[in-house]
PDB file of C-alpha atoms in Angstrom:
ATOM      1  CA  MET L 190    -146.397  -7.689-134.260  1.00 48.00           C
ATOM      2  CA  VAL L 191    -144.315  -5.893-136.911  1.00 42.00           C
ATOM      3  CA  ARG L 192    -141.281  -6.099-134.647  1.00 48.00           C
ATOM      4  CA  ASN L 193    -141.662  -9.898-134.385  1.00 48.00           C
ATOM      5  CA  ALA L 194    -141.965 -10.192-138.169  1.00 43.00           C
ATOM      6  CA  LEU L 195    -138.832  -8.097-138.703  1.00 44.00           C
ATOM      7  CA  ARG L 196    -136.941 -10.109-136.100  1.00 48.00           C
ATOM      8  CA  GLY L 197    -137.482 -13.178-138.285  1.00 47.00           C
ATOM      9  CA  LEU L 198    -135.931 -11.396-141.278  1.00 47.00           C
ATOM     10  CA  PHE L 199    -132.643 -10.919-139.473  1.00 51.00           C
ATOM     11  CA  SER L 200    -132.454 -14.299-137.779  1.00 49.00           C
ATOM     12  CA  PRO L 201    -129.687 -16.593-138.926  1.00 53.00           C
ATOM     13  CA  PRO L 202    -130.838 -19.405-141.175  1.00 55.00           C
ATOM     14  CA  PRO L 203    -131.520 -22.671-139.385  1.00 59.00           C
ATOM     15  CA  LYS L 204    -128.490 -24.942-139.119  1.00 72.00           C
ATOM     16  CA  VAL L 205    -128.481 -28.000-141.329  1.00 74.00           C
ATOM     17  CA  ASN L 206    -127.737 -31.319-139.646  1.00 83.00           C
ATOM     18  CA  LEU L 207    -125.541 -33.140-142.160  1.00 86.00           C
ATOM     19  CA  ARG L 208    -126.265 -36.445-140.428  1.00 82.00           C
ATOM     20  CA  GLN L 209    -129.849 -36.100-141.642  1.00 83.00           C
ATOM     21  CA  THR L 210    -128.939 -34.701-145.069  1.00 85.00           C
ATOM     22  CA  LEU L 211    -126.268 -37.257-145.993  1.00 85.00           C
ATOM     23  CA  THR L 212    -128.635 -40.180-146.434  1.00 80.00           C
ATOM     24  CA  PRO L 213    -127.505 -43.544-147.863  1.00 80.00           C
ATOM     25  CA  GLU L 214    -129.122 -42.539-151.167  1.00 84.00           C
ATOM     26  CA  VAL L 215    -127.141 -39.292-151.337  1.00 83.00           C
ATOM     27  CA  LEU L 216    -123.899 -41.020-150.373  1.00 84.00           C
ATOM     28  CA  GLU L 217    -124.434 -43.788-152.927  1.00 85.00           C
ATOM     29  CA  ASN L 218    -124.259 -41.189-155.709  1.00 86.00           C
ATOM     30  CA  PHE L 219    -121.307 -39.327-154.195  1.00 85.00           C
ATOM     31  CA  ASN L 220    -118.142 -40.388-156.017  1.00 92.00           C
ATOM     32  CA  GLN L 221    -115.271 -38.789-154.108  1.00 96.00           C
ATOM     33  CA  PRO L 222    -113.732 -39.037-150.630  1.00 97.00           C
ATOM     34  CA  LEU L 223    -115.783 -37.229-147.989  1.00 97.00           C
ATOM     35  CA  LEU L 224    -115.024 -36.411-144.364  1.00 98.00           C
ATOM     36  CA  LEU L 225    -117.682 -35.154-141.949  1.00 97.00           C
ATOM     37  CA  VAL L 226    -116.213 -32.555-139.575  1.00 98.00           C
ATOM     38  CA  ASP L 227    -117.924 -31.395-136.380  1.00 97.00           C
ATOM     39  CA  LEU L 228    -116.639 -28.571-134.169  1.00 97.00           C
ATOM     40  CA  PRO L 229    -118.894 -29.110-131.143  1.00 97.00           C
ATOM     41  CA  ASP L 230    -117.562 -26.139-129.135  1.00 96.00           C
ATOM     42  CA  ARG L 231    -118.483 -23.839-132.023  1.00 95.00           C
ATOM     43  CA  GLY L 232    -121.688 -25.596-133.023  1.00 94.00           C
ATOM     44  CA  LEU L 233    -120.379 -26.036-136.579  1.00 95.00           C
ATOM     45  CA  GLN L 234    -120.552 -28.968-138.939  1.00 96.00           C
ATOM     46  CA  ALA L 235    -119.294 -29.363-142.513  1.00 96.00           C
ATOM     47  CA  GLY L 236    -118.402 -31.869-145.157  1.00 96.00           C
ATOM     48  CA  ALA L 237    -114.801 -31.777-146.370  1.00 97.00           C
ATOM     49  CA  LEU L 238    -113.433 -33.078-149.655  1.00 98.00           C
ATOM     50  CA  LEU L 239    -109.997 -34.573-150.142  1.00 98.00           C
ATOM     51  CA  VAL L 240    -108.097 -31.936-152.151  1.00 98.00           C
ATOM     52  CA  GLN L 241    -104.536 -33.226-151.830  1.00 98.00           C
ATOM     53  CA  GLN L 242    -102.815 -36.451-150.847  1.00 98.00           C
ATOM     54  CA  ASN L 243     -99.114 -37.163-150.551  1.00 98.00           C
ATOM     55  CA  GLY L 244     -98.495 -40.607-149.103  1.00 96.00           C
ATOM     56  CA  LEU L 245    -100.246 -40.774-145.725  1.00 95.00           C
ATOM     57  CA  ARG L 246    -100.726 -36.980-145.578  1.00 98.00           C
ATOM     58  CA  GLN L 247    -104.165 -35.760-146.643  1.00 98.00           C
ATOM     59  CA  ILE L 248    -105.573 -32.255-146.904  1.00 99.00           C
ATOM     60  CA  TRP L 249    -109.354 -31.995-146.591  1.00 99.00           C
ATOM     61  CA  GLN L 250    -111.206 -28.765-147.441  1.00 98.00           C
ATOM     62  CA  THR L 251    -114.702 -27.548-146.608  1.00 97.00           C
ATOM     63  CA  GLN L 252    -116.825 -25.491-148.974  1.00 96.00           C
ATOM     64  CA  ASP L 253    -115.880 -22.290-147.116  1.00 96.00           C
ATOM     65  CA  GLY L 254    -112.131 -22.948-147.443  1.00 97.00           C
ATOM     66  CA  VAL L 255    -111.306 -24.375-144.010  1.00 98.00           C
ATOM     67  CA  THR L 256    -108.654 -27.089-144.272  1.00 98.00           C
ATOM     68  CA  LEU L 257    -107.662 -29.950-142.022  1.00 99.00           C
ATOM     69  CA  THR L 258    -104.432 -31.817-142.632  1.00 99.00           C
ATOM     70  CA  LEU L 259    -104.369 -35.403-141.433  1.00 98.00           C
ATOM     71  CA  GLU L 260    -101.443 -37.773-141.328  1.00 97.00           C
ATOM     72  CA  SER L 261    -102.683 -41.367-141.148  1.00 95.00           C
ATOM     73  CA  GLY L 262    -105.896 -39.868-139.782  1.00 96.00           C
ATOM     74  CA  ILE L 263    -104.177 -37.808-137.068  1.00 97.00           C
ATOM     75  CA  LEU L 264    -104.814 -34.056-137.163  1.00 98.00           C
ATOM     76  CA  THR L 265    -101.587 -32.128-137.779  1.00 98.00           C
ATOM     77  CA  GLU L 266    -102.758 -28.714-139.072  1.00 98.00           C
ATOM     78  CA  THR L 267    -105.837 -26.545-139.561  1.00 98.00           C
ATOM     79  CA  ARG L 268    -106.357 -23.357-141.534  1.00 98.00           C
ATOM     80  CA  GLY L 269    -109.260 -20.942-141.678  1.00 96.00           C
ATOM     81  CA  LEU L 270    -110.682 -21.532-138.204  1.00 95.00           C
ATOM     82  CA  GLY L 271    -108.959 -18.744-136.267  1.00 92.00           C
ATOM     83  CA  GLY L 272    -106.773 -20.087-133.474  1.00 92.00           C
ATOM     84  CA  ASP L 273    -105.493 -22.645-135.958  1.00 96.00           C
ATOM     85  CA  LEU L 274    -103.193 -25.536-135.220  1.00 98.00           C
ATOM     86  CA  MET L 275    -100.269 -24.403-137.381  1.00 98.00           C
ATOM     87  CA  THR L 276     -97.995 -27.456-137.112  1.00 98.00           C
ATOM     88  CA  THR L 277     -97.685 -30.602-135.039  1.00 98.00           C
ATOM     89  CA  ASP L 278     -94.763 -32.850-134.200  1.00 97.00           C
ATOM     90  CA  LEU L 279     -96.367 -36.224-133.600  1.00 95.00           C
ATOM     91  CA  GLY L 280     -93.394 -37.914-131.981  1.00 92.00           C
ATOM     92  CA  ARG L 281     -94.023 -41.661-131.859  1.00 95.00           C
ATOM     93  CA  ILE L 282     -97.810 -41.536-131.925  1.00 94.00           C
ATOM     94  CA  GLY L 283     -97.938 -44.045-134.771  1.00 92.00           C
ATOM     95  CA  ALA L 284     -96.047 -46.589-132.658  1.00 94.00           C
ATOM     96  CA  ALA L 285     -98.374 -45.892-129.722  1.00 94.00           C
ATOM     97  CA  ILE L 286    -101.488 -46.423-131.849  1.00 90.00           C
ATOM     98  CA  ARG L 287    -100.035 -49.723-133.054  1.00 90.00           C
ATOM     99  CA  GLY L 288     -99.573 -50.717-129.387  1.00 91.00           C
ATOM    100  CA  GLU L 289     -95.768 -50.775-129.550  1.00 94.00           C
ATOM    101  CA  ILE L 290     -95.338 -48.137-126.821  1.00 96.00           C
ATOM    102  CA  ASN L 291     -97.745 -46.575-124.332  1.00 95.00           C
ATOM    103  CA  THR L 292     -96.240 -43.081-123.925  1.00 97.00           C
ATOM    104  CA  SER L 293     -95.208 -40.468-126.473  1.00 97.00           C
ATOM    105  CA  ALA L 294     -94.716 -36.724-126.781  1.00 97.00           C
ATOM    106  CA  ARG L 295     -96.380 -34.323-129.170  1.00 97.00           C
ATOM    107  CA  ILE L 296     -95.833 -30.626-129.843  1.00 98.00           C
ATOM    108  CA  HIS L 297     -98.518 -28.255-131.121  1.00 98.00           C
ATOM    109  CA  ARG L 298     -97.687 -24.835-132.555  1.00 98.00           C
ATOM    110  CA  TYR L 299    -100.104 -21.908-132.637  1.00 96.00           C
ATOM    111  CA  LEU L 300     -99.764 -18.278-133.696  1.00 91.00           C
ATOM    112  CA  ASN L 301     -99.739 -15.945-130.715  1.00 87.00           C
ATOM    113  CA  GLY L 302    -101.055 -12.366-130.650  1.00 84.00           C
ATOM    114  CA  GLU L 303     -97.762 -11.089-132.098  1.00 89.00           C
ATOM    115  CA  ASP L 304     -97.942 -13.439-135.095  1.00 89.00           C
ATOM    116  CA  HIS L 305     -95.150 -15.680-133.783  1.00 93.00           C
ATOM    117  CA  LEU L 306     -95.344 -19.443-133.444  1.00 95.00           C
ATOM    118  CA  GLU L 307     -95.768 -20.600-129.877  1.00 96.00           C
ATOM    119  CA  ALA L 308     -95.051 -24.258-129.071  1.00 97.00           C
ATOM    120  CA  LYS L 309     -97.047 -26.291-126.552  1.00 98.00           C
ATOM    121  CA  ALA L 310     -95.531 -29.619-125.498  1.00 98.00           C
ATOM    122  CA  PHE L 311     -97.559 -32.569-124.226  1.00 98.00           C
ATOM    123  CA  VAL L 312     -96.778 -35.984-122.819  1.00 98.00           C
ATOM    124  CA  CYS L 313     -99.396 -38.484-123.921  1.00 98.00           C
ATOM    125  CA  THR L 314    -100.341 -41.934-122.687  1.00 98.00           C
ATOM    126  CA  TYR L 315    -102.337 -44.451-124.688  1.00 98.00           C
ATOM    127  CA  ALA L 316    -104.968 -47.046-123.915  1.00 98.00           C
ATOM    128  CA  ILE L 317    -106.066 -49.487-126.601  1.00 97.00           C
ATOM    129  CA  ARG L 318    -109.362 -51.321-126.556  1.00 98.00           C
ATOM    130  CA  PRO L 319    -110.173 -53.873-129.276  1.00 97.00           C
ATOM    131  CA  ASN L 320    -113.597 -54.835-130.636  1.00 98.00           C
ATOM    132  CA  VAL L 321    -115.381 -51.542-129.990  1.00 98.00           C
ATOM    133  CA  PRO L 322    -118.460 -51.152-132.202  1.00 98.00           C
ATOM    134  CA  VAL L 323    -118.883 -47.733-133.796  1.00 98.00           C
ATOM    135  CA  SER L 324    -121.710 -46.416-135.943  1.00 95.00           C
ATOM    136  CA  THR L 325    -120.943 -43.861-138.659  1.00 95.00           C
ATOM    137  CA  LEU L 326    -122.644 -42.518-141.757  1.00 93.00           C
ATOM    138  CA  ALA L 327    -120.540 -45.015-143.726  1.00 93.00           C
ATOM    139  CA  GLY L 328    -121.916 -47.933-141.700  1.00 94.00           C
ATOM    140  CA  ASN L 329    -121.245 -49.919-138.563  1.00 96.00           C
ATOM    141  CA  PHE L 330    -117.718 -51.081-137.813  1.00 98.00           C
ATOM    142  CA  ASN L 331    -115.950 -53.210-135.256  1.00 98.00           C
ATOM    143  CA  THR L 332    -112.961 -51.036-134.346  1.00 98.00           C
ATOM    144  CA  LEU L 333    -109.823 -50.723-132.331  1.00 97.00           C
ATOM    145  CA  ARG L 334    -110.352 -47.680-130.097  1.00 98.00           C
ATOM    146  CA  VAL L 335    -107.252 -45.790-129.064  1.00 98.00           C
ATOM    147  CA  THR L 336    -107.561 -43.223-126.279  1.00 98.00           C
ATOM    148  CA  GLU L 337    -104.761 -40.661-126.082  1.00 98.00           C
ATOM    149  CA  ASP L 338    -104.545 -38.665-122.827  1.00 99.00           C
ATOM    150  CA  CYS L 339    -102.215 -35.672-123.179  1.00 98.00           C
ATOM    151  CA  VAL L 340    -100.919 -33.434-120.408  1.00 99.00           C
ATOM    152  CA  GLY L 341     -99.089 -30.136-120.806  1.00 98.00           C
ATOM    153  CA  PRO L 342     -98.179 -27.321-118.412  1.00 97.00           C
ATOM    154  CA  GLU L 343    -101.422 -25.411-119.123  1.00 95.00           C
ATOM    155  CA  ILE L 344    -103.681 -27.758-121.075  1.00 96.00           C
ATOM    156  CA  THR L 345    -104.828 -31.356-120.867  1.00 98.00           C
ATOM    157  CA  PHE L 346    -106.934 -33.076-123.504  1.00 99.00           C
ATOM    158  CA  GLN L 347    -108.095 -36.490-124.607  1.00 99.00           C
ATOM    159  CA  ASN L 348    -108.125 -37.650-128.220  1.00 98.00           C
ATOM    160  CA  ARG L 349    -109.924 -40.770-129.408  1.00 99.00           C
ATOM    161  CA  TYR L 350    -109.391 -42.737-132.586  1.00 98.00           C
ATOM    162  CA  TRP L 351    -111.550 -45.579-133.935  1.00 98.00           C
ATOM    163  CA  LEU L 352    -109.656 -47.722-136.490  1.00 97.00           C
ATOM    164  CA  ASP L 353    -111.264 -50.389-138.639  1.00 97.00           C
ATOM    165  CA  GLY L 354    -109.697 -53.764-139.472  1.00 95.00           C
ATOM    166  CA  ARG L 355    -107.707 -52.192-142.323  1.00 95.00           C
ATOM    167  CA  GLY L 356    -106.253 -49.508-140.050  1.00 94.00           C
ATOM    168  CA  LEU L 357    -108.431 -46.691-141.461  1.00 95.00           C
ATOM    169  CA  MET L 358    -109.540 -44.108-138.934  1.00 97.00           C
ATOM    170  CA  ARG L 359    -113.300 -44.296-139.272  1.00 98.00           C
ATOM    171  CA  LYS L 360    -113.973 -41.735-136.569  1.00 98.00           C
ATOM    172  CA  THR L 361    -111.878 -39.436-134.378  1.00 99.00           C
ATOM    173  CA  ARG L 362    -112.201 -36.821-131.665  1.00 99.00           C
ATOM    174  CA  GLN L 363    -109.089 -34.632-131.696  1.00 99.00           C
ATOM    175  CA  TRP L 364    -108.015 -31.495-129.864  1.00 99.00           C
ATOM    176  CA  VAL L 365    -107.369 -28.540-132.178  1.00 98.00           C
ATOM    177  CA  GLY L 366    -106.561 -25.896-129.581  1.00 97.00           C
ATOM    178  CA  PRO L 367    -107.957 -23.600-126.897  1.00 96.00           C
ATOM    179  CA  ASN L 368    -109.710 -21.288-129.388  1.00 94.00           C
ATOM    180  CA  VAL L 369    -111.379 -24.086-131.354  1.00 97.00           C
ATOM    181  CA  GLY L 370    -111.780 -26.985-128.945  1.00 98.00           C
ATOM    182  CA  TYR L 371    -112.245 -30.438-130.409  1.00 99.00           C
ATOM    183  CA  ALA L 372    -112.788 -31.559-133.989  1.00 98.00           C
ATOM    184  CA  ASP L 373    -114.811 -34.716-134.489  1.00 98.00           C
ATOM    185  CA  THR L 374    -114.193 -36.372-137.844  1.00 98.00           C
ATOM    186  CA  GLU L 375    -115.902 -39.247-139.562  1.00 98.00           C
ATOM    187  CA  LEU L 376    -114.746 -40.864-142.799  1.00 98.00           C
ATOM    188  CA  VAL L 377    -117.946 -40.992-144.820  1.00 96.00           C
ATOM    189  CA  LYS L 378    -116.582 -41.998-148.241  1.00 95.00           C
ATOM    190  CA  GLU L 379    -113.132 -43.406-149.027  1.00 93.00           C
TER     191      GLU L 379
END
């Protein structure tokens, strides 16, 4: 009996589901941009605040210092996760998302075990589907869904982007890397 009581003392605290915590009432009183970030492979979830913006480049930061850099909503860098995406060359992804082309290349760079950047190249194809309803904490939207299928020598992944009528990425599922998996983002407050 004592052992069971002590086991409870050293158990991790229960995880908070931000989807239940960030109610419409809470969000109504929140007066700054907010991004919900889910790392499903790690079972982690956090809110991130916009800490820097330069044109279309935004840096979002969680309370524990993890940052995600987005360019027009596309993930280009992470810091603080371990196995971070250090830099990304997006190629012509913007043109692909606009439907101007259906194939593009992207390059991801990660630190290897010797603290050197290692580049991973991918060829990506795009499928665009209009009028896809999506439900987020910010509301329900009719979106343009872009599916990006990327193939490299060792890794394949699929990113998804849901853009509203103004071109804002309301929701995304984007590959960070082999050590992190995917990051799901949702624009909660503009």
